[in-house]
């Protein structure tokens, strides 16, 4: 009997959850009249931020925003799906710099110009970590010791052409030790453990992965690669502060298929702005280690175009571009 | 101690117990339906936890994970279709038992073994989390590669009659997994320009195709005659006795230890553990010939091991912040959103939450025990449904399941093509299970091998200089040699009989 009661409780939770996620339907002839589908390209942090964002956006729009996972092919599967849907604002994509990087590595039938930018929502700043036992406390320490030796630095990355690879290559080039780096590709982000075990010498990953190790003193984070320090690791200086001229962050935002009407884009952008400023989103940002960073459709478009030229150049330099 | 009591108080709150129970129930349902797995259930449950307090929220996620890992055995035993990849080994003996009318015995033993494995691994985790995580760090690419080679050697035990056909099947599995985006070089392989193929063949989709489609075709094409799937024997719902279970206690301990160890190594998981445990049980049994015909040990071993993996994976998840598989990656996201960032500092900063999780895991297993034992009487009636009607229902679930893996129609086609191929293979008496094993291990074996060679600058010495890698490579060689010697002896004795 007790079990049956508890099960009933369980169903009540489910019912409550479904009411919450359905929102309050409103009768009006303008956008949106039905749920908006948000295609998510990656699992992990990307997917969790999308879930938090979609819940708050749904409250603004008065219609559910449903995150739907279409992962694989470095984002190619999801981008291709959204590109082929009707440009009416009911199918949007939770995108990132990957739209620039995959397009230049090739093998995909789209570029950033196939999508209308809606809004940039968040920014993640990569961080460079090394094993604390190495005794390096700054980029200079590291550069000095590496260039004085004949050794090659083993640097963990997610895979060739991945974002972590591009940032690492750009950073070590700027430090002047680009020729003394061997990249070790891991399918997934096991970087902290590999650093701890001493199998690799350095790795660039998201701050959230390093945080706990920094607290215990096992790993040292030498720099973040953006132009400003981040709240998540306030004691870590930027690369620029240390005289290494590099400014790369990863943005995430929303985009719709080309030719989506401007008024629909405006409406989605307004909902995204409100969601980005919401309490729930800011709280998630603080615990997960990303920065809320709203930018409207025009600013976002300019940013994507600028990034595209940057990554095209970087990939060509690495011999990965087309 | 104060912290523990405080945590226990939080976790024993009726709302928290309810949340764990709800998660367990959802996990069991998703786990037992072929095609829907706990990874999907966890993704759906995650947003529900956003508004909850951290202890019930993590309890809900852990309950879903644990329920899902246990639920996979239900359809594996009843229909011969594993609900999750980690239940694939359970099919081998669980389904023959169901055909013999012993479905409820197999299900009951599976539940008890699962709960035992889960609690065992939790206990190991509580006692030795720091020690085990230190050992797990020692497993670099070379060591994981060697471990996976050892896992692959268990194909020998899954071949049924012909080792050649088993190898063909295993290699097919390995080959299928090379399709798609190469994680290391970032280039598509064997996709022929298809965007759908860029994400490769999903293990889940393949599993549905391999096990469910032949079932559907056979049931629809055969002369069902309105009989139930369990037509060979009367359906009973009696549970395994205490004496029987106690006699298997030592097997459960061994397989649970194995599962905990495998789970603690990131990049492995439930499927490898359950196949290794199955092979271990067969190898150490006095009655090897009855494996594959419905030996209860062949159910208990993989079920104890795959649930022991749940406690095992919590070790790197909590102490290192490394998720072992996609399911634990979602649990990790759930923890982080509640401000609990796993890693070495977790036990300093969030001791209360960690103790709360321990209590939640125990509650989840109590729920599993209660729900499953009550459910068995219900589940066995599935066998009364005429096969052709059952096949229609399974077909619908499979279509939904295949679609839901990546929300793509492409995967439904993939399931169909793999399914027809599987039907042909079954007709040719090629065993199916090694394909799954090949698919589970394929990406790991390839990526770890290549990463290891990158670390060593292309020298194979890296595999020979690591004692752990040598140990596992040696074990793999031993398994293969023993199998070959066994086959030759068997053939020699048969020839003697014939002559």
CSV table of C-alpha atoms in Angstrom, one decimal, chain B residues 88-455:
chain,number,residue,atom,x,y,z
B,88,UNK,CA,23.2,-8.3,-23.6
B,89,UNK,CA,25.1,-11.0,-21.8
B,90,UNK,CA,22.1,-11.9,-19.7
B,91,UNK,CA,20.2,-13.0,-22.8
B,92,UNK,CA,22.5,-15.9,-23.3
B,93,UNK,CA,21.2,-18.0,-20.4
B,94,UNK,CA,18.3,-15.9,-19.2
B,95,UNK,CA,16.2,-16.3,-22.3
B,96,UNK,CA,16.6,-20.1,-22.5
B,97,UNK,CA,15.4,-20.3,-18.9
B,98,UNK,CA,12.3,-18.3,-19.8
B,99,UNK,CA,11.7,-20.7,-22.7
B,100,UNK,CA,11.9,-23.6,-20.2
B,101,UNK,CA,9.2,-22.0,-18.1
B,102,UNK,CA,11.7,-20.7,-15.5
B,103,UNK,CA,11.3,-17.0,-16.3
B,104,UNK,CA,10.4,-16.0,-12.8
B,105,UNK,CA,13.3,-17.8,-11.3
B,106,UNK,CA,15.7,-16.1,-13.7
B,107,UNK,CA,14.1,-12.7,-13.1
B,108,UNK,CA,14.1,-13.1,-9.4
B,109,UNK,CA,17.8,-14.2,-9.3
B,110,UNK,CA,18.6,-11.3,-11.7
B,111,UNK,CA,17.1,-8.8,-9.3
B,112,UNK,CA,18.7,-10.2,-6.2
B,113,UNK,CA,22.1,-10.4,-8.0
B,114,UNK,CA,21.6,-6.8,-9.2
B,115,UNK,CA,20.9,-5.5,-5.7
B,116,UNK,CA,23.7,-7.4,-4.3
B,117,UNK,CA,26.1,-6.1,-6.9
B,118,UNK,CA,25.0,-2.6,-6.4
B,119,UNK,CA,25.2,-2.6,-2.6
B,120,UNK,CA,28.5,-4.4,-2.7
B,121,UNK,CA,30.0,-1.8,-5.0
B,122,UNK,CA,28.6,1.0,-2.9
B,123,UNK,CA,30.3,-0.5,0.2
B,124,UNK,CA,33.6,-0.8,-1.7
B,125,UNK,CA,33.3,2.8,-2.8
B,126,UNK,CA,32.6,4.1,0.6
B,127,UNK,CA,35.5,2.3,2.1
B,128,UNK,CA,38.1,2.8,-0.6
B,129,UNK,CA,37.2,5.6,-2.8
B,130,UNK,CA,40.6,7.3,-2.6
B,131,UNK,CA,42.6,4.2,-3.0
B,132,UNK,CA,40.5,2.9,-6.0
B,133,UNK,CA,40.6,6.3,-7.7
B,134,UNK,CA,44.4,6.4,-7.3
B,135,UNK,CA,44.6,3.0,-9.0
B,136,UNK,CA,42.2,4.1,-11.7
B,137,UNK,CA,44.5,7.0,-12.6
B,138,UNK,CA,47.1,4.4,-13.4
B,139,UNK,CA,44.9,3.2,-16.3
B,140,UNK,CA,46.2,5.3,-19.2
B,141,UNK,CA,45.5,4.6,-22.9
B,142,UNK,CA,47.9,1.6,-23.0
B,143,UNK,CA,46.3,-0.1,-20.0
B,144,UNK,CA,42.7,0.5,-21.1
B,145,UNK,CA,43.6,-0.9,-24.5
B,146,UNK,CA,45.0,-4.0,-22.9
B,147,UNK,CA,41.9,-4.4,-20.7
B,148,UNK,CA,39.7,-4.1,-23.7
B,149,UNK,CA,41.7,-6.7,-25.6
B,150,UNK,CA,41.0,-9.0,-22.7
B,151,UNK,CA,37.3,-8.1,-22.9
B,152,UNK,CA,37.4,-9.0,-26.6
B,153,UNK,CA,38.9,-12.4,-25.9
B,154,UNK,CA,35.7,-13.4,-24.2
B,155,UNK,CA,34.2,-13.7,-27.7
B,156,UNK,CA,35.7,-17.2,-27.5
B,157,UNK,CA,33.1,-18.1,-24.9
B,158,UNK,CA,30.2,-16.6,-26.8
B,159,UNK,CA,30.6,-18.5,-30.1
B,160,UNK,CA,28.3,-21.4,-29.4
B,161,UNK,CA,29.5,-24.1,-31.8
B,162,UNK,CA,32.1,-22.5,-34.1
B,163,UNK,CA,34.9,-20.2,-33.1
B,164,UNK,CA,35.3,-19.1,-36.7
B,165,UNK,CA,31.7,-17.9,-36.9
B,166,UNK,CA,32.1,-16.1,-33.5
B,167,UNK,CA,35.2,-14.3,-34.8
B,168,UNK,CA,33.4,-13.3,-38.0
B,169,UNK,CA,30.6,-11.9,-35.9
B,170,UNK,CA,33.0,-10.0,-33.6
B,171,UNK,CA,34.9,-8.5,-36.5
B,172,UNK,CA,31.7,-7.4,-38.1
B,173,UNK,CA,30.9,-5.5,-34.9
B,174,UNK,CA,34.3,-3.9,-34.9
B,175,UNK,CA,34.0,-2.9,-38.5
B,176,UNK,CA,30.6,-1.3,-38.2
B,177,UNK,CA,31.9,1.0,-35.5
B,178,UNK,CA,34.6,2.5,-37.8
B,179,UNK,CA,31.8,4.3,-39.7
B,180,UNK,CA,31.4,7.9,-38.9
B,181,UNK,CA,33.4,10.8,-37.7
B,182,UNK,CA,36.9,9.8,-36.5
B,183,UNK,CA,37.2,11.3,-33.1
B,184,UNK,CA,41.0,11.7,-33.3
B,185,UNK,CA,41.6,13.0,-36.7
B,186,UNK,CA,38.3,14.8,-37.0
B,187,UNK,CA,37.5,13.4,-40.5
B,188,UNK,CA,34.5,11.3,-41.6
B,189,UNK,CA,35.2,7.7,-42.5
B,190,UNK,CA,33.1,5.5,-44.8
B,191,UNK,CA,30.2,7.9,-44.8
B,192,UNK,CA,30.0,8.2,-48.6
B,193,UNK,CA,29.0,11.8,-48.2
B,194,UNK,CA,26.0,11.0,-46.0
B,195,UNK,CA,25.4,13.4,-43.1
B,196,UNK,CA,23.4,10.8,-41.3
B,197,UNK,CA,26.4,8.4,-41.3
B,198,UNK,CA,28.7,11.0,-40.0
B,199,UNK,CA,27.5,10.3,-36.5
B,200,UNK,CA,28.1,6.6,-37.1
B,201,UNK,CA,26.0,3.7,-36.2
B,202,UNK,CA,24.5,4.0,-32.8
B,203,UNK,CA,25.1,1.1,-30.5
B,204,UNK,CA,21.5,1.2,-29.3
B,205,UNK,CA,20.1,1.3,-32.7
B,206,UNK,CA,22.2,-1.7,-33.7
B,207,UNK,CA,21.2,-3.5,-30.6
B,208,UNK,CA,17.5,-3.1,-31.4
B,209,UNK,CA,18.1,-4.2,-34.9
B,210,UNK,CA,20.2,-7.2,-34.0
B,211,UNK,CA,18.0,-8.7,-31.3
B,212,UNK,CA,14.5,-7.3,-31.8
B,213,UNK,CA,14.1,-7.4,-35.6
B,214,UNK,CA,14.9,-11.2,-36.0
B,215,UNK,CA,12.4,-11.8,-33.2
B,216,UNK,CA,9.8,-9.7,-35.0
B,217,UNK,CA,10.4,-11.4,-38.4
B,218,UNK,CA,10.4,-14.9,-36.9
B,219,UNK,CA,7.2,-14.3,-34.9
B,220,UNK,CA,5.4,-12.8,-37.9
B,221,UNK,CA,6.6,-15.3,-40.5
B,222,UNK,CA,6.3,-18.4,-38.3
B,223,UNK,CA,3.1,-20.4,-37.6
B,224,UNK,CA,2.4,-18.6,-34.3
B,225,UNK,CA,-0.9,-20.4,-34.0
B,226,UNK,CA,-2.0,-18.0,-31.3
B,227,UNK,CA,0.4,-19.4,-28.8
B,228,UNK,CA,2.4,-17.5,-26.2
B,229,UNK,CA,6.1,-17.0,-26.4
B,230,UNK,CA,6.5,-19.4,-23.4
B,231,UNK,CA,4.4,-22.1,-25.1
B,232,UNK,CA,6.9,-24.8,-24.3
B,233,UNK,CA,6.1,-24.8,-20.6
B,234,UNK,CA,3.5,-23.8,-18.2
B,235,UNK,CA,4.0,-20.3,-16.8
B,236,UNK,CA,4.7,-20.1,-13.2
B,237,UNK,CA,5.7,-17.2,-11.0
B,238,UNK,CA,7.7,-18.8,-8.3
B,239,UNK,CA,10.7,-17.0,-7.1
B,240,UNK,CA,14.2,-18.5,-6.4
B,241,UNK,CA,14.5,-19.8,-2.9
B,242,UNK,CA,16.9,-18.4,-0.3
B,243,UNK,CA,19.0,-21.6,-0.2
B,244,UNK,CA,19.5,-21.4,-4.0
B,245,UNK,CA,20.6,-17.8,-3.8
B,246,UNK,CA,22.9,-18.4,-0.8
B,247,UNK,CA,24.6,-21.2,-2.8
B,248,UNK,CA,25.5,-18.5,-5.4
B,249,UNK,CA,26.8,-16.0,-2.9
B,250,UNK,CA,30.5,-16.6,-3.7
B,251,UNK,CA,29.8,-16.2,-7.5
B,252,UNK,CA,28.0,-12.9,-6.8
B,253,UNK,CA,30.9,-11.6,-4.7
B,254,UNK,CA,33.4,-12.4,-7.4
B,255,UNK,CA,31.4,-10.9,-10.2
B,256,UNK,CA,30.5,-7.8,-8.1
B,257,UNK,CA,34.2,-7.2,-7.4
B,258,UNK,CA,34.9,-7.5,-11.1
B,259,UNK,CA,32.1,-5.1,-12.0
B,260,UNK,CA,33.2,-2.6,-9.4
B,261,UNK,CA,36.8,-2.7,-10.7
B,262,UNK,CA,35.7,-2.3,-14.3
B,263,UNK,CA,33.3,0.5,-13.5
B,264,UNK,CA,36.0,2.4,-11.7
B,265,UNK,CA,38.1,2.6,-14.9
B,266,UNK,CA,36.8,5.5,-17.1
B,267,UNK,CA,35.9,4.6,-20.6
B,268,UNK,CA,34.7,1.1,-19.9
B,269,UNK,CA,31.3,0.3,-18.5
B,270,UNK,CA,28.5,-2.1,-17.9
B,271,UNK,CA,28.6,-4.1,-21.1
B,272,UNK,CA,32.3,-5.1,-20.8
B,273,UNK,CA,31.8,-6.0,-17.1
B,274,UNK,CA,28.9,-8.2,-17.8
B,275,UNK,CA,30.6,-10.1,-20.6
B,276,UNK,CA,33.7,-10.6,-18.6
B,277,UNK,CA,31.6,-11.8,-15.6
B,278,UNK,CA,29.6,-14.2,-17.8
B,279,UNK,CA,32.9,-15.6,-19.2
B,280,UNK,CA,34.3,-15.9,-15.7
B,281,UNK,CA,31.2,-17.8,-14.5
B,282,UNK,CA,31.3,-20.2,-17.5
B,283,UNK,CA,35.1,-20.8,-17.1
B,284,UNK,CA,34.9,-21.6,-13.4
B,285,UNK,CA,31.7,-23.7,-13.6
B,286,UNK,CA,31.8,-27.4,-13.2
B,287,UNK,CA,29.0,-27.6,-15.8
B,288,UNK,CA,30.4,-25.6,-18.8
B,289,UNK,CA,28.2,-27.4,-21.4
B,290,UNK,CA,25.0,-26.0,-19.9
B,291,UNK,CA,26.0,-22.4,-20.4
B,292,UNK,CA,23.9,-21.0,-23.2
B,293,UNK,CA,21.2,-23.5,-22.5
B,294,UNK,CA,19.8,-21.8,-19.5
B,295,UNK,CA,22.3,-22.0,-16.6
B,296,UNK,CA,21.3,-19.7,-13.7
B,297,UNK,CA,24.9,-18.8,-13.1
B,298,UNK,CA,24.9,-17.2,-16.6
B,299,UNK,CA,22.2,-14.8,-15.4
B,300,UNK,CA,23.5,-14.1,-11.9
B,301,UNK,CA,27.1,-13.3,-13.0
B,302,UNK,CA,26.4,-10.6,-15.6
B,303,UNK,CA,23.6,-9.0,-13.5
B,304,UNK,CA,25.7,-8.8,-10.4
B,305,UNK,CA,28.6,-7.3,-12.4
B,306,UNK,CA,26.6,-4.7,-14.4
B,307,UNK,CA,25.0,-3.3,-11.3
B,308,UNK,CA,28.3,-3.3,-9.5
B,309,UNK,CA,29.4,-1.0,-12.2
B,310,UNK,CA,27.1,1.7,-10.9
B,311,UNK,CA,29.0,2.0,-7.7
B,312,UNK,CA,32.3,1.6,-9.6
B,313,UNK,CA,31.6,4.5,-12.0
B,314,UNK,CA,30.7,6.7,-9.0
B,315,UNK,CA,34.3,6.4,-7.9
B,316,UNK,CA,35.9,8.3,-10.9
B,317,UNK,CA,32.7,10.4,-11.2
B,318,UNK,CA,32.9,11.8,-7.7
B,319,UNK,CA,36.6,11.7,-6.9
B,320,UNK,CA,37.9,12.7,-10.3
B,321,UNK,CA,35.0,14.4,-12.0
B,322,UNK,CA,35.3,11.9,-14.9
B,323,UNK,CA,32.1,10.5,-16.3
B,324,UNK,CA,32.6,6.9,-17.4
B,325,UNK,CA,29.7,6.9,-20.0
B,326,UNK,CA,27.0,9.1,-21.5
B,327,UNK,CA,24.6,8.2,-18.6
B,328,UNK,CA,27.0,9.3,-15.9
B,329,UNK,CA,27.8,12.4,-17.9
B,330,UNK,CA,24.2,13.5,-17.4
B,331,UNK,CA,24.5,12.7,-13.6
B,332,UNK,CA,27.6,14.9,-13.6
B,333,UNK,CA,25.7,17.7,-15.2
B,334,UNK,CA,22.9,17.3,-12.6
B,335,UNK,CA,25.5,17.5,-9.8
B,336,UNK,CA,27.2,20.6,-11.3
B,337,UNK,CA,24.0,22.5,-11.7
B,338,UNK,CA,23.3,22.1,-8.0
B,339,UNK,CA,26.7,23.5,-7.3
B,340,UNK,CA,28.4,20.2,-6.4
B,341,UNK,CA,31.4,20.0,-8.6
B,342,UNK,CA,32.9,16.5,-8.4
B,343,UNK,CA,36.6,16.1,-8.2
B,344,UNK,CA,39.2,15.6,-5.4
B,345,UNK,CA,37.9,18.6,-3.4
B,346,UNK,CA,34.3,17.2,-3.4
B,347,UNK,CA,34.7,15.4,-0.1
B,348,UNK,CA,36.0,18.6,1.5
B,349,UNK,CA,33.4,20.9,0.2
B,350,UNK,CA,30.3,18.8,0.0
B,351,UNK,CA,30.5,16.0,2.5
B,352,UNK,CA,26.9,16.2,3.4
B,353,UNK,CA,25.7,15.8,-0.2
B,354,UNK,CA,28.1,12.9,-0.8
B,355,UNK,CA,26.7,11.0,2.3
B,356,UNK,CA,23.3,11.9,1.0
B,357,UNK,CA,24.1,10.2,-2.3
B,358,UNK,CA,25.3,7.1,-0.5
B,359,UNK,CA,22.0,6.8,1.4
B,360,UNK,CA,20.1,7.6,-1.8
B,361,UNK,CA,21.8,4.7,-3.6
B,362,UNK,CA,20.8,2.3,-0.8
B,363,UNK,CA,17.2,3.5,-1.0
B,364,UNK,CA,17.2,3.1,-4.7
B,365,UNK,CA,18.2,-0.5,-4.4
B,366,UNK,CA,15.5,-1.1,-1.8
B,367,UNK,CA,13.1,0.4,-4.3
B,368,UNK,CA,14.5,-1.9,-7.1
B,369,UNK,CA,14.0,-4.9,-4.9
B,370,UNK,CA,10.5,-4.0,-4.0
B,371,UNK,CA,9.3,-2.9,-7.4
B,372,UNK,CA,10.9,-5.7,-9.3
B,373,UNK,CA,9.9,-8.6,-7.0
B,374,UNK,CA,6.3,-7.2,-7.1
B,375,UNK,CA,6.6,-6.8,-10.8
B,376,UNK,CA,7.8,-10.3,-11.7
B,377,UNK,CA,4.3,-11.8,-11.2
B,378,UNK,CA,3.1,-9.2,-13.7
B,379,UNK,CA,6.0,-9.5,-16.2
B,380,UNK,CA,5.8,-13.2,-16.7
B,381,UNK,CA,2.3,-12.8,-18.2
B,382,UNK,CA,4.0,-11.2,-21.2
B,383,UNK,CA,4.8,-14.7,-22.2
B,384,UNK,CA,1.1,-15.5,-22.5
B,385,UNK,CA,0.7,-13.0,-25.2
B,386,UNK,CA,0.7,-14.7,-28.6
B,387,UNK,CA,4.0,-14.2,-30.3
B,388,UNK,CA,2.7,-12.4,-33.3
B,389,UNK,CA,0.8,-9.9,-31.2
B,390,UNK,CA,3.8,-9.4,-29.0
B,391,UNK,CA,5.9,-8.9,-32.1
B,392,UNK,CA,3.6,-6.1,-33.2
B,393,UNK,CA,4.0,-4.3,-29.8
B,394,UNK,CA,7.8,-4.8,-29.8
B,395,UNK,CA,7.9,-3.4,-33.3
B,396,UNK,CA,6.2,-0.2,-32.2
B,397,UNK,CA,8.6,0.1,-29.2
B,398,UNK,CA,11.6,-0.5,-31.4
B,399,UNK,CA,10.6,2.2,-33.9
B,400,UNK,CA,10.1,4.7,-31.1
B,401,UNK,CA,13.3,3.6,-29.4
B,402,UNK,CA,15.4,3.8,-32.6
B,403,UNK,CA,14.0,7.3,-33.3
B,404,UNK,CA,14.5,8.6,-29.8
B,405,UNK,CA,18.2,7.8,-29.7
B,406,UNK,CA,19.1,10.8,-31.7
B,407,UNK,CA,15.7,12.1,-32.8
B,408,UNK,CA,16.3,11.0,-36.3
B,409,UNK,CA,14.5,9.0,-38.9
B,410,UNK,CA,17.8,7.9,-40.3
B,411,UNK,CA,18.3,5.7,-37.3
B,412,UNK,CA,15.0,3.9,-38.0
B,413,UNK,CA,16.3,2.9,-41.5
B,414,UNK,CA,19.6,1.9,-39.9
B,415,UNK,CA,17.7,-0.3,-37.5
B,416,UNK,CA,15.8,-2.0,-40.3
B,417,UNK,CA,18.9,-2.7,-42.4
B,418,UNK,CA,20.9,-4.0,-39.4
B,419,UNK,CA,17.9,-6.1,-38.4
B,420,UNK,CA,17.5,-7.8,-41.8
B,421,UNK,CA,21.3,-8.5,-41.8
B,422,UNK,CA,20.9,-9.9,-38.4
B,423,UNK,CA,18.1,-12.2,-39.5
B,424,UNK,CA,20.3,-13.6,-42.3
B,425,UNK,CA,23.2,-14.1,-39.8
B,426,UNK,CA,20.8,-15.9,-37.4
B,427,UNK,CA,19.6,-18.1,-40.2
B,428,UNK,CA,23.3,-18.9,-41.0
B,429,UNK,CA,23.8,-19.8,-37.4
B,430,UNK,CA,26.3,-17.0,-36.8
B,431,UNK,CA,26.1,-15.9,-33.2
B,432,UNK,CA,24.8,-12.3,-32.7
B,433,UNK,CA,26.2,-11.5,-29.3
B,434,UNK,CA,29.9,-11.1,-30.4
B,435,UNK,CA,28.7,-8.4,-32.8
B,436,UNK,CA,27.5,-6.4,-29.8
B,437,UNK,CA,30.7,-7.0,-28.0
B,438,UNK,CA,32.7,-5.8,-31.0
B,439,UNK,CA,30.5,-2.7,-31.2
B,440,UNK,CA,30.8,-1.9,-27.5
B,441,UNK,CA,34.6,-2.4,-27.5
B,442,UNK,CA,35.4,-1.2,-31.0
B,443,UNK,CA,35.6,2.6,-30.5
B,444,UNK,CA,37.5,2.2,-27.2
B,445,UNK,CA,40.0,-0.3,-28.5
B,446,UNK,CA,40.8,1.9,-31.5
B,447,UNK,CA,41.0,5.3,-29.8
B,448,UNK,CA,43.0,4.1,-26.8
B,449,UNK,CA,45.4,2.2,-29.1
B,450,UNK,CA,46.0,5.3,-31.3
B,451,UNK,CA,46.2,7.6,-28.3
B,452,UNK,CA,48.7,5.3,-26.7
B,453,UNK,CA,50.9,5.3,-29.8
B,454,UNK,CA,50.7,9.1,-29.9
B,455,UNK,CA,51.9,9.3,-26.4
